[in-house]
Short mmCIF file of C-alpha atoms in Angstrom, two decimals:
data_model
loop_
_atom_site.label_atom_id
_atom_site.label_comp_id
_atom_site.label_asym_id
_atom_site.label_seq_id
_atom_site.Cartn_x
_atom_site.Cartn_y
_atom_site.Cartn_z
CA UNK W 1 -196.51 -13.68 171.80
CA UNK W 2 -193.77 -14.46 169.64
CA UNK W 3 -193.10 -14.76 165.79
CA UNK W 4 -195.99 -16.76 163.81
CA UNK W 5 -195.98 -19.49 162.33
CA UNK W 6 -196.41 -18.76 158.49
CA UNK W 7 -198.87 -20.27 156.25
CA UNK W 8 -197.51 -20.41 152.54
CA UNK W 9 -199.68 -21.17 149.47
CA UNK W 10 -197.29 -22.27 146.62
CA UNK W 11 -198.17 -21.69 143.15
CA UNK W 12 -196.20 -23.60 140.61
CA UNK W 13 -196.05 -21.76 137.40
CA UNK W 14 -195.36 -23.01 133.72
CA UNK W 15 -195.61 -20.84 130.78
CA UNK W 16 -197.20 -17.90 132.73
CA UNK W 17 -199.79 -20.28 134.09
CA UNK W 18 -200.50 -21.63 137.41
CA UNK W 19 -200.16 -25.59 137.75
CA UNK W 20 -199.93 -28.07 140.07
CA UNK W 21 -198.10 -31.13 139.64
CA UNK W 22 -198.96 -34.59 141.05
CA UNK W 23 -195.52 -36.04 141.80
CA UNK W 24 -194.16 -33.25 139.27
CA UNK W 25 -195.55 -35.17 136.33
CA UNK W 26 -199.15 -34.50 135.64
CA UNK W 27 -199.99 -31.07 135.14
CA UNK W 28 -203.43 -29.45 135.69
CA UNK W 29 -204.13 -25.94 134.92
CA UNK W 30 -205.35 -23.80 137.87
CA UNK W 31 -205.31 -20.47 136.70
CA UNK W 32 -203.74 -16.98 136.42
CA UNK W 33 -200.76 -16.44 138.87
CA UNK W 34 -201.37 -12.95 139.29
CA UNK W 35 -205.00 -13.43 140.13
CA UNK W 36 -204.32 -16.23 142.39
CA UNK W 37 -201.73 -14.33 144.33
CA UNK W 38 -204.16 -11.43 144.72
CA UNK W 39 -206.92 -13.94 146.01
CA UNK W 40 -204.28 -15.27 148.50
CA UNK W 41 -203.24 -11.71 149.33
CA UNK W 42 -206.86 -10.96 150.35
CA UNK W 43 -207.31 -14.19 152.21
CA UNK W 44 -204.47 -13.20 154.66
CA UNK W 45 -201.87 -15.70 153.44
CA UNK W 46 -198.62 -14.91 155.37
CA UNK W 47 -196.44 -15.31 152.52
CA UNK W 48 -196.87 -16.39 148.74
CA UNK W 49 -194.23 -18.68 146.91
CA UNK W 50 -193.95 -18.96 143.13
CA UNK W 51 -191.97 -21.96 141.78
CA UNK W 52 -191.23 -21.49 138.15
CA UNK W 53 -191.10 -25.26 137.06
CA UNK W 54 -190.14 -24.33 133.69
CA UNK W 55 -187.65 -21.82 134.35
CA UNK W 56 -184.69 -24.31 133.46
CA UNK W 57 -185.79 -24.51 129.64
CA UNK W 58 -188.00 -21.42 129.06
CA UNK W 59 -187.88 -17.66 128.67
CA UNK W 60 -187.12 -16.05 132.20
CA UNK W 61 -189.02 -13.06 131.06
CA UNK W 62 -192.41 -14.39 131.73
CA UNK W 63 -191.74 -15.04 135.41
CA UNK W 64 -190.32 -11.55 135.78
CA UNK W 65 -193.38 -10.29 134.25
CA UNK W 66 -195.47 -12.11 136.69
CA UNK W 67 -193.59 -11.00 139.77
CA UNK W 68 -193.46 -7.50 138.79
CA UNK W 69 -197.36 -7.40 138.19
CA UNK W 70 -197.91 -9.28 141.22
CA UNK W 71 -195.85 -6.62 143.31
CA UNK W 72 -197.89 -3.93 142.09
CA UNK W 73 -201.16 -5.63 143.52
CA UNK W 74 -200.06 -7.58 146.55
CA UNK W 75 -198.54 -6.42 149.70
CA UNK W 76 -197.33 -9.65 151.33
CA UNK W 77 -193.84 -11.34 151.31
CA UNK W 78 -193.29 -13.30 147.84
CA UNK W 79 -190.78 -15.84 147.46
CA UNK W 80 -189.79 -16.85 143.90
CA UNK W 81 -187.82 -20.05 142.88
CA UNK W 82 -186.93 -22.05 140.04
CA UNK W 83 -184.17 -21.48 137.56
CA UNK W 84 -182.25 -19.26 140.02
CA UNK W 85 -178.53 -19.89 138.82
CA UNK W 86 -176.60 -16.76 139.88
CA UNK W 87 -176.54 -13.72 141.85
CA UNK W 88 -177.72 -11.92 138.58
CA UNK W 89 -180.52 -14.22 138.14
CA UNK W 90 -181.78 -13.32 141.88
CA UNK W 91 -180.95 -9.47 141.34
CA UNK W 92 -183.42 -9.46 138.40
CA UNK W 93 -186.09 -11.19 140.56
CA UNK W 94 -185.38 -8.95 143.72
CA UNK W 95 -185.70 -6.08 141.25
CA UNK W 96 -188.88 -7.26 139.85
CA UNK W 97 -190.37 -7.45 143.38
CA UNK W 98 -189.63 -10.71 144.90
CA UNK W 99 -188.51 -10.55 148.61
CA UNK W 100 -186.82 -13.64 148.88
CA UNK W 101 -185.39 -16.06 145.76
CA UNK W 102 -185.23 -19.89 146.41
CA UNK W 103 -182.24 -21.48 144.94
CA UNK W 104 -182.53 -25.12 143.97
CA UNK W 105 -180.72 -27.24 141.75
CA UNK W 106 -177.96 -24.64 141.30
CA UNK W 107 -177.04 -24.96 145.00
CA UNK W 108 -176.50 -28.69 144.58
CA UNK W 109 -173.98 -28.23 141.67
CA UNK W 110 -172.56 -25.34 143.54
CA UNK W 111 -173.47 -24.59 147.12
CA UNK W 112 -171.51 -21.24 146.84
CA UNK W 113 -174.05 -19.69 144.62
CA UNK W 114 -175.96 -19.32 148.26
CA UNK W 115 -173.17 -17.12 149.46
CA UNK W 116 -172.79 -15.11 146.23
CA UNK W 117 -176.47 -14.01 146.46
CA UNK W 118 -176.45 -13.57 150.39
CA UNK W 119 -173.21 -11.72 150.10
CA UNK W 120 -174.64 -9.04 147.69
CA UNK W 121 -178.36 -8.94 148.74
CA UNK W 122 -178.33 -10.33 152.26
CA UNK W 123 -179.19 -13.86 153.98
CA UNK W 124 -182.72 -12.42 154.40
CA UNK W 125 -183.63 -12.97 150.80
CA UNK W 126 -181.79 -16.37 150.31
CA UNK W 127 -184.04 -19.39 150.57
CA UNK W 128 -182.18 -22.44 149.91
CA UNK W 129 -184.33 -25.59 148.77
CA UNK W 130 -183.43 -28.97 150.20
CA UNK W 131 -185.17 -31.42 147.94
CA UNK W 132 -184.79 -34.90 149.43
CA UNK W 133 -185.76 -38.51 149.27
CA UNK W 134 -185.58 -41.22 151.99
CA UNK W 135 -182.99 -43.66 151.11
CA UNK W 136 -182.69 -45.69 154.39
CA UNK W 137 -184.10 -45.18 157.76
CA UNK W 138 -182.99 -41.87 159.14
CA UNK W 139 -181.07 -41.17 156.23
CA UNK W 140 -182.05 -38.72 153.34
CA UNK W 141 -180.50 -37.74 150.11
CA UNK W 142 -180.44 -34.91 147.75
CA UNK W 143 -182.46 -35.39 144.42
CA UNK W 144 -182.66 -32.94 141.46
CA UNK W 145 -184.79 -32.73 138.44
CA UNK W 146 -188.00 -33.02 140.04
CA UNK W 147 -187.09 -35.78 142.29
CA UNK W 148 -185.87 -38.20 139.29
CA UNK W 149 -182.14 -37.97 139.81
CA UNK W 150 -180.06 -39.10 142.70
CA UNK W 151 -177.03 -37.09 143.68
CA UNK W 152 -175.40 -39.08 146.44
CA UNK W 153 -175.41 -35.95 148.92
CA UNK W 154 -176.48 -36.60 152.42
CA UNK W 155 -179.65 -34.00 152.84
CA UNK W 156 -178.60 -33.21 156.54
CA UNK W 157 -175.31 -32.32 155.25
CA UNK W 158 -176.25 -30.38 152.60
CA UNK W 159 -178.95 -28.45 154.58
CA UNK W 160 -176.43 -27.71 157.38
CA UNK W 161 -173.95 -26.36 154.71
CA UNK W 162 -176.53 -24.02 152.89
CA UNK W 163 -177.18 -22.54 156.27
CA UNK W 164 -173.62 -21.67 156.92
CA UNK W 165 -173.14 -20.47 153.51
CA UNK W 166 -175.77 -17.79 154.34
CA UNK W 167 -179.27 -18.92 153.46
CA UNK W 168 -181.65 -17.18 155.58
CA UNK W 169 -184.23 -20.06 155.50
CA UNK W 170 -184.40 -23.72 154.25
CA UNK W 171 -187.30 -24.92 152.15
CA UNK W 172 -187.32 -28.84 152.91
CA UNK W 173 -189.36 -30.61 150.53
CA UNK W 174 -189.81 -34.51 150.71
CA UNK W 175 -189.71 -35.51 147.08
CA UNK W 176 -191.37 -38.74 148.36
CA UNK W 177 -194.38 -36.97 149.72
CA UNK W 178 -194.71 -34.27 147.05
CA UNK W 179 -198.08 -34.49 145.57
CA UNK W 180 -199.20 -37.59 147.37
CA UNK W 181 -201.34 -35.74 150.08
CA UNK W 182 -199.99 -38.23 152.56
CA UNK W 183 -198.24 -35.34 154.69
CA UNK W 184 -194.89 -34.09 155.28
CA UNK W 185 -191.73 -36.02 155.83
CA UNK W 186 -191.59 -35.32 159.48
CA UNK W 187 -188.36 -36.93 160.47
CA UNK W 188 -186.69 -35.20 157.50
CA UNK W 189 -188.12 -31.87 158.44
CA UNK W 190 -187.37 -32.27 162.16
CA UNK W 191 -183.90 -33.48 161.70
CA UNK W 192 -182.90 -30.37 159.44
CA UNK W 193 -184.92 -27.69 161.71
CA UNK W 194 -183.22 -29.06 164.84
CA UNK W 195 -179.85 -28.95 163.07
CA UNK W 196 -179.85 -25.55 161.90
CA UNK W 197 -180.72 -22.02 163.49
CA UNK W 198 -182.32 -20.58 160.53
CA UNK W 199 -185.95 -21.09 160.15
CA UNK W 200 -187.37 -24.24 158.22
CA UNK W 201 -190.26 -24.37 155.70
CA UNK W 202 -191.85 -27.85 155.84
CA UNK W 203 -192.85 -28.71 152.10
CA UNK W 204 -194.44 -31.58 150.02
CA UNK W 205 -197.47 -33.90 150.51
CA UNK W 206 -200.02 -31.82 152.62
CA UNK W 207 -203.21 -33.35 152.03
CA UNK W 208 -205.11 -32.30 155.44
CA UNK W 209 -204.99 -29.33 157.73
CA UNK W 210 -203.57 -31.93 160.47
CA UNK W 211 -200.41 -32.10 158.19
CA UNK W 212 -199.69 -28.42 158.73
CA UNK W 213 -200.15 -28.81 162.44
CA UNK W 214 -197.81 -31.97 162.18
CA UNK W 215 -195.32 -30.16 160.19
CA UNK W 216 -194.69 -27.46 163.12
CA UNK W 217 -195.26 -29.64 166.11
CA UNK W 218 -193.63 -32.70 165.17
CA UNK W 219 -191.42 -31.36 162.18
CA UNK W 220 -190.37 -28.23 164.19
CA UNK W 221 -190.88 -26.13 161.11
CA UNK W 222 -191.18 -22.48 161.19
CA UNK W 223 -193.61 -22.18 158.27
CA UNK W 224 -195.86 -24.56 156.44
CA UNK W 225 -196.20 -24.57 152.77
CA UNK W 226 -198.97 -26.18 150.54
CA UNK W 227 -200.53 -25.80 147.14
CA UNK W 228 -203.26 -28.04 145.96
CA UNK W 229 -205.27 -28.04 149.30
CA UNK W 230 -205.54 -24.31 148.87
CA UNK W 231 -205.78 -24.00 145.10
CA UNK W 232 -208.62 -26.34 144.48
CA UNK W 233 -210.64 -24.68 147.50
CA UNK W 234 -210.45 -27.81 149.94
CA UNK W 235 -209.48 -25.44 152.50
CA UNK W 236 -208.80 -21.68 152.82
CA UNK W 237 -206.00 -19.89 154.59
CA UNK W 238 -208.04 -18.91 157.43
CA UNK W 239 -209.01 -22.67 158.20
CA UNK W 240 -205.54 -23.27 158.11
CA UNK W 241 -204.56 -20.69 160.68
CA UNK W 242 -207.61 -21.85 162.94
CA UNK W 243 -206.36 -25.54 162.88
CA UNK W 244 -202.70 -24.35 163.72
CA UNK W 245 -204.30 -21.96 166.65
CA UNK W 246 -206.55 -24.98 167.80
CA UNK W 247 -203.29 -26.88 168.36
CA UNK W 248 -201.86 -24.24 170.59
CA UNK W 249 -199.47 -22.54 167.67
CA UNK W 250 -199.05 -18.88 167.41
CA UNK W 251 -200.60 -17.71 164.14
CA UNK W 252 -201.93 -14.25 162.72
CA UNK W 253 -205.27 -13.16 164.03
CA UNK W 254 -207.85 -13.42 161.40
CA UNK W 255 -208.02 -11.04 158.65
CA UNK W 256 -211.58 -9.61 159.55
CA UNK W 257 -210.17 -8.09 162.56
CA UNK W 258 -207.73 -5.97 160.65
CA UNK W 259 -208.92 -2.75 158.94
CA UNK W 260 -207.26 -0.48 156.36
CA UNK Q 1 -197.13 16.72 148.16
CA UNK Q 2 -194.07 15.26 147.28
CA UNK Q 3 -192.44 12.05 148.71
CA UNK Q 4 -188.81 11.58 148.10
CA UNK Q 5 -188.02 7.58 147.96
CA UNK Q 6 -184.49 7.63 148.34
CA UNK Q 7 -183.05 5.29 145.45
CA UNK Q 8 -179.64 3.56 146.29
CA UNK Q 9 -180.46 0.43 144.81
CA UNK Q 10 -182.16 -1.24 147.90
CA UNK Q 11 -183.90 -4.43 146.95
CA UNK Q 12 -187.56 -3.23 148.46
CA UNK Q 13 -187.51 0.00 146.63
CA UNK Q 14 -190.32 -0.76 144.10
CA UNK Q 15 -192.34 -2.59 146.65
CA UNK Q 16 -192.25 0.50 149.05
CA UNK Q 17 -193.14 2.62 145.88
CA UNK Q 18 -196.03 0.40 145.11
CA UNK Q 19 -197.26 0.33 148.96
CA UNK Q 20 -196.91 4.10 149.13
CA UNK Q 21 -199.20 4.66 145.99
CA UNK Q 22 -201.74 2.09 147.34
CA UNK Q 23 -201.71 3.91 150.76
CA UNK Q 24 -202.77 7.22 148.89
CA UNK Q 25 -199.65 8.89 147.79
CA UNK Q 26 -199.91 10.80 144.43
CA UNK Q 27 -196.41 12.03 143.94
CA UNK Q 28 -193.80 9.73 144.72
CA UNK Q 29 -190.44 10.68 143.25
CA UNK Q 30 -187.16 8.24 143.21
CA UNK Q 31 -184.45 10.30 144.79
CA UNK Q 32 -180.94 9.82 143.68
CA UNK Q 33 -179.42 13.29 144.25
CA UNK Q 34 -179.72 16.18 146.87
CA UNK Q 35 -181.95 18.41 144.80
CA UNK Q 36 -184.92 16.10 144.92
CA UNK Q 37 -184.48 15.55 148.64
CA UNK Q 38 -184.68 19.32 149.00
CA UNK Q 39 -187.92 19.64 147.20
CA UNK Q 40 -189.62 16.68 149.24
CA UNK Q 41 -192.33 17.19 151.72
CA UNK Q 42 -191.76 13.56 153.07
CA UNK Q 43 -188.77 11.39 152.63
CA UNK Q 44 -188.80 7.41 152.72
CA UNK Q 45 -185.45 5.39 153.21
CA UNK Q 46 -186.08 1.79 152.03
CA UNK Q 47 -183.52 -0.94 152.71
CA UNK Q 48 -182.88 -4.74 152.81
CA UNK Q 49 -179.69 -6.71 153.17
CA UNK Q 50 -176.57 -5.69 155.15
CA UNK Q 51 -176.05 -2.45 157.10
CA UNK Q 52 -172.73 -1.80 155.26
CA UNK Q 53 -173.79 -2.33 151.76
CA UNK Q 54 -176.87 0.07 152.38
CA UNK Q 55 -174.65 2.68 154.24
CA UNK Q 56 -172.41 2.64 151.07
CA UNK Q 57 -175.12 2.79 148.54
CA UNK Q 58 -176.71 5.67 150.58
CA UNK Q 59 -173.22 7.77 150.89
CA UNK Q 60 -172.43 7.28 147.11
CA UNK Q 61 -175.58 9.52 146.12
CA UNK Q 62 -174.32 12.90 145.39
CA UNK Q 63 -175.69 15.22 148.35
CA UNK Q 64 -178.52 13.05 149.47
CA UNK Q 65 -177.35 12.65 153.15
CA UNK Q 66 -176.68 16.28 153.48
CA UNK Q 67 -179.94 17.06 152.06
CA UNK Q 68 -181.95 14.56 154.08
CA UNK Q 69 -180.48 15.98 157.26
CA UNK Q 70 -181.10 19.49 156.46
CA UNK Q 71 -184.87 18.44 155.43
CA UNK Q 72 -185.18 17.00 158.82
CA UNK Q 73 -183.50 19.24 160.99
CA UNK Q 74 -184.11 22.65 159.40
CA UNK Q 75 -187.58 22.07 157.81
CA UNK Q 76 -188.84 19.29 160.12
CA UNK Q 77 -189.94 17.19 156.91
CA UNK Q 78 -191.39 13.88 158.26
CA UNK Q 79 -188.73 10.93 157.62
CA UNK Q 80 -189.35 7.20 157.43
CA UNK Q 81 -186.88 4.62 157.39
CA UNK Q 82 -187.85 0.98 156.67
CA UNK Q 83 -185.88 -2.00 157.86
CA UNK Q 84 -182.22 -1.38 157.21
CA UNK Q 85 -183.48 2.18 156.23
CA UNK Q 86 -184.34 2.39 159.86
CA UNK Q 87 -181.30 0.93 161.18
CA UNK Q 88 -179.08 3.30 159.27
CA UNK Q 89 -180.49 5.96 161.77
CA UNK Q 90 -178.35 4.50 164.56
CA UNK Q 91 -174.87 5.80 165.38
CA UNK Q 92 -173.29 2.30 164.14
CA UNK Q 93 -174.03 -0.90 162.74
CA UNK Q 94 -172.12 -4.10 163.73
CA UNK Q 95 -172.71 -6.28 160.67
CA UNK Q 96 -169.59 -7.25 158.92
CA UNK Q 97 -167.46 -4.91 161.09
CA UNK Q 98 -168.38 -1.70 162.99
CA UNK Q 99 -169.74 0.99 160.39
CA UNK Q 100 -171.21 4.41 161.21
CA UNK Q 101 -174.73 5.21 160.52
CA UNK Q 102 -176.40 8.61 160.46
CA UNK Q 103 -176.35 8.89 164.19
CA UNK Q 104 -179.97 10.50 164.23
CA UNK Q 105 -181.40 8.18 166.75
CA UNK Q 106 -178.56 7.27 169.15
CA UNK Q 107 -178.01 3.44 169.34
CA UNK Q 108 -176.17 0.57 167.81
CA UNK Q 109 -177.52 -2.21 165.65
CA UNK Q 110 -176.41 -5.63 166.83
CA UNK Q 111 -176.91 -9.27 166.05
CA UNK Q 112 -180.01 -10.95 167.45
CA UNK Q 113 -178.50 -13.51 169.76
CA UNK Q 114 -181.48 -15.35 171.68
CA UNK Q 115 -180.33 -17.25 174.75
CA UNK Q 116 -182.97 -20.08 173.62
CA UNK Q 117 -181.47 -22.03 170.87
CA UNK Q 118 -184.85 -22.99 169.33
CA UNK Q 119 -185.62 -19.27 168.44
CA UNK Q 120 -184.43 -18.87 164.86
CA UNK Q 121 -182.64 -16.12 163.22
CA UNK Q 122 -183.28 -14.35 161.07
CA UNK Q 123 -186.32 -13.17 162.81
CA UNK Q 124 -188.58 -13.79 159.90
CA UNK Q 125 -192.29 -13.54 159.72
CA UNK Q 126 -195.45 -11.89 161.34
CA UNK Q 127 -195.10 -10.81 164.83
CA UNK Q 128 -196.89 -8.14 167.30
CA UNK Q 129 -195.96 -4.23 167.12
CA UNK Q 130 -196.57 -3.16 170.63
CA UNK Q 131 -196.49 0.47 171.10
CA UNK Q 132 -193.93 1.56 173.90
CA UNK Q 133 -194.10 5.39 173.67
CA UNK Q 134 -197.32 7.12 172.43
CA UNK Q 135 -196.90 8.20 168.83
CA UNK Q 136 -199.65 9.16 166.32
CA UNK Q 137 -198.19 6.53 163.62
CA UNK Q 138 -197.80 3.51 166.03
CA UNK Q 139 -200.79 1.56 166.75
CA UNK Q 140 -200.76 -2.25 168.10
CA UNK Q 141 -200.94 -5.07 165.46
CA UNK Q 142 -199.15 -7.57 163.34
CA UNK Q 143 -196.53 -6.75 160.84
CA UNK Q 144 -194.00 -8.55 158.80
CA UNK Q 145 -190.35 -8.71 160.01
CA UNK Q 146 -187.52 -10.06 158.38
CA UNK Q 147 -183.92 -9.25 160.04
CA UNK Q 148 -181.17 -10.69 161.55
CA UNK Q 149 -179.91 -7.40 163.55
CA UNK Q 150 -181.67 -5.17 165.79
CA UNK Q 151 -181.78 -1.58 166.77
CA UNK Q 152 -180.28 -1.32 170.33
CA UNK Q 153 -181.49 2.19 171.31
CA UNK Q 154 -179.59 4.20 174.02
CA UNK Q 155 -182.60 6.25 175.12
CA UNK Q 156 -185.62 4.47 175.78
CA UNK Q 157 -187.35 7.53 175.07
CA UNK Q 158 -186.80 6.83 171.58
CA UNK Q 159 -188.28 3.36 171.22
CA UNK Q 160 -191.84 3.68 170.16
CA UNK Q 161 -192.68 0.01 169.69
CA UNK Q 162 -191.31 -3.33 170.29
CA UNK Q 163 -191.90 -6.92 169.59
CA UNK Q 164 -190.73 -10.30 170.95
CA UNK Q 165 -188.43 -12.77 169.65
CA UNK Q 166 -186.69 -14.38 172.65
CA UNK Q 167 -186.69 -11.25 174.20
CA UNK Q 168 -187.91 -7.71 173.28
CA UNK Q 169 -186.83 -6.53 170.15
CA UNK Q 170 -187.19 -2.75 168.98
CA UNK Q 171 -189.85 -2.62 166.41
CA UNK Q 172 -189.87 1.13 165.89
CA UNK Q 173 -187.75 4.30 166.73
CA UNK Q 174 -188.35 7.84 166.43
CA UNK Q 175 -187.50 11.52 167.57
CA UNK Q 176 -189.08 14.61 166.51
CA UNK Q 177 -190.03 14.12 162.76
CA UNK Q 178 -188.13 10.95 162.38
CA UNK Q 179 -189.67 7.52 162.49
CA UNK Q 180 -187.89 4.29 161.83
CA UNK Q 181 -189.60 0.90 161.45
CA UNK Q 182 -187.96 -2.55 161.62
CA UNK Q 183 -190.92 -4.28 160.29
CA UNK Q 184 -191.78 -3.94 156.49
CA UNK Q 185 -194.97 -2.08 156.19
CA UNK Q 186 -194.93 -2.39 152.32
CA UNK Q 187 -195.29 -6.39 153.26
CA UNK Q 188 -197.69 -6.09 156.05
CA UNK Q 189 -200.97 -6.01 154.05
CA UNK Q 190 -203.73 -4.05 155.70
CA UNK Q 191 -201.55 -3.19 158.61
CA UNK Q 192 -198.67 -1.81 156.79
CA UNK Q 193 -200.90 0.06 154.27
CA UNK Q 194 -202.77 1.88 157.02
CA UNK Q 195 -199.19 2.61 158.70
CA UNK Q 196 -198.10 4.41 155.41
CA UNK Q 197 -201.60 6.22 155.04
CA UNK Q 198 -200.78 7.65 158.68
CA UNK Q 199 -197.26 8.55 157.67
CA UNK Q 200 -198.65 10.19 154.56
CA UNK Q 201 -201.12 12.37 156.67
CA UNK Q 202 -198.84 12.94 159.45
CA UNK Q 203 -198.37 16.58 160.76
CA UNK Q 204 -195.88 16.43 163.49
#
């Protein structure tokens, strides 16, 4: 076979608690991040993503502690994003036990931060976020501040540049779709996935298992990220794998077949 | 049983430590000098990032490379290299120029260059571990890979397992009491933890 398509639950963390923002505004508490991470590990999630949505204006120590405690009990790859501004921020997260760091708004202001981190710790640990909104047919622009602030930067150009600077992976989020459950922006995902040689994670807008399948088949994504469909018990990781598998996509075997 | 986990600042050091403990290791010692390595019954060399940075970090530790060589050659101590820790076993690595490796398993570490442009690099995610040469540590399964360079072994007899990413990629190498795995057992859930248990119990 070939490398499997990854199913990645994403936990938004604020003040040390898991939350899920609907369009990044209304927050509903959904539990303790370490416990949730353990649950996803036991369910056979292919990776986990923590997004520290309060990182820009709150204590960094909280997320470092969560990452450290998660790494003690979870044996799957963990990506941590939110508030990563420098190679030093990345270093602290990696030492705490993160496998990859996601760089968001800092890479909009200064794309070279991606190269700084890749040069020191390797491309494999740098996930560059591409948060975009559709501004015209076939044209997307980079937005910051939870999708509220336009930058005038073309999303496709930005994505290509981040990959050239050494990002090992791109996390492509449609800010139009995020929290709407209407599905990924497939044209955006595909335009970027086809333009870069690194893997693309589709993100933003998943409401059904079909959306995950579409992200791979039509969006050409190597991995699919979702939050609420998993957090609120709508679907399990196994169901996500099953849906992808039924569509002919290579996924991991069910966890019950694996033994310790 | 004392396990020396070589500490040269590799990013996955603590994850490997956690996983070894979970897999049943009682006495994992972080080793940053030759003395600790000389007392060890098992040696684990972690590694993520670039070949040269890892190589330089490893060689900067006083007496560690010498003590590792002595432990493996004279005492037959089981040795496990993970990811870049596995690649360092090669003669040389071609990442950011050519750099010498330990030369314990003949081969060169080269960029993955798939003929098919739709194959993504880095090779990132879960993929098969397909045994190539029978070995007590290697069983078929799925493990987590995360790398852009791969181990091109000179002698096929040293290839213990392969995976497939636009063509065969070496997943594990070994000779005598040395094993190197390209995948991350510390991030491969039950498959990885059982692999580490087998390493801890291995009596080559």
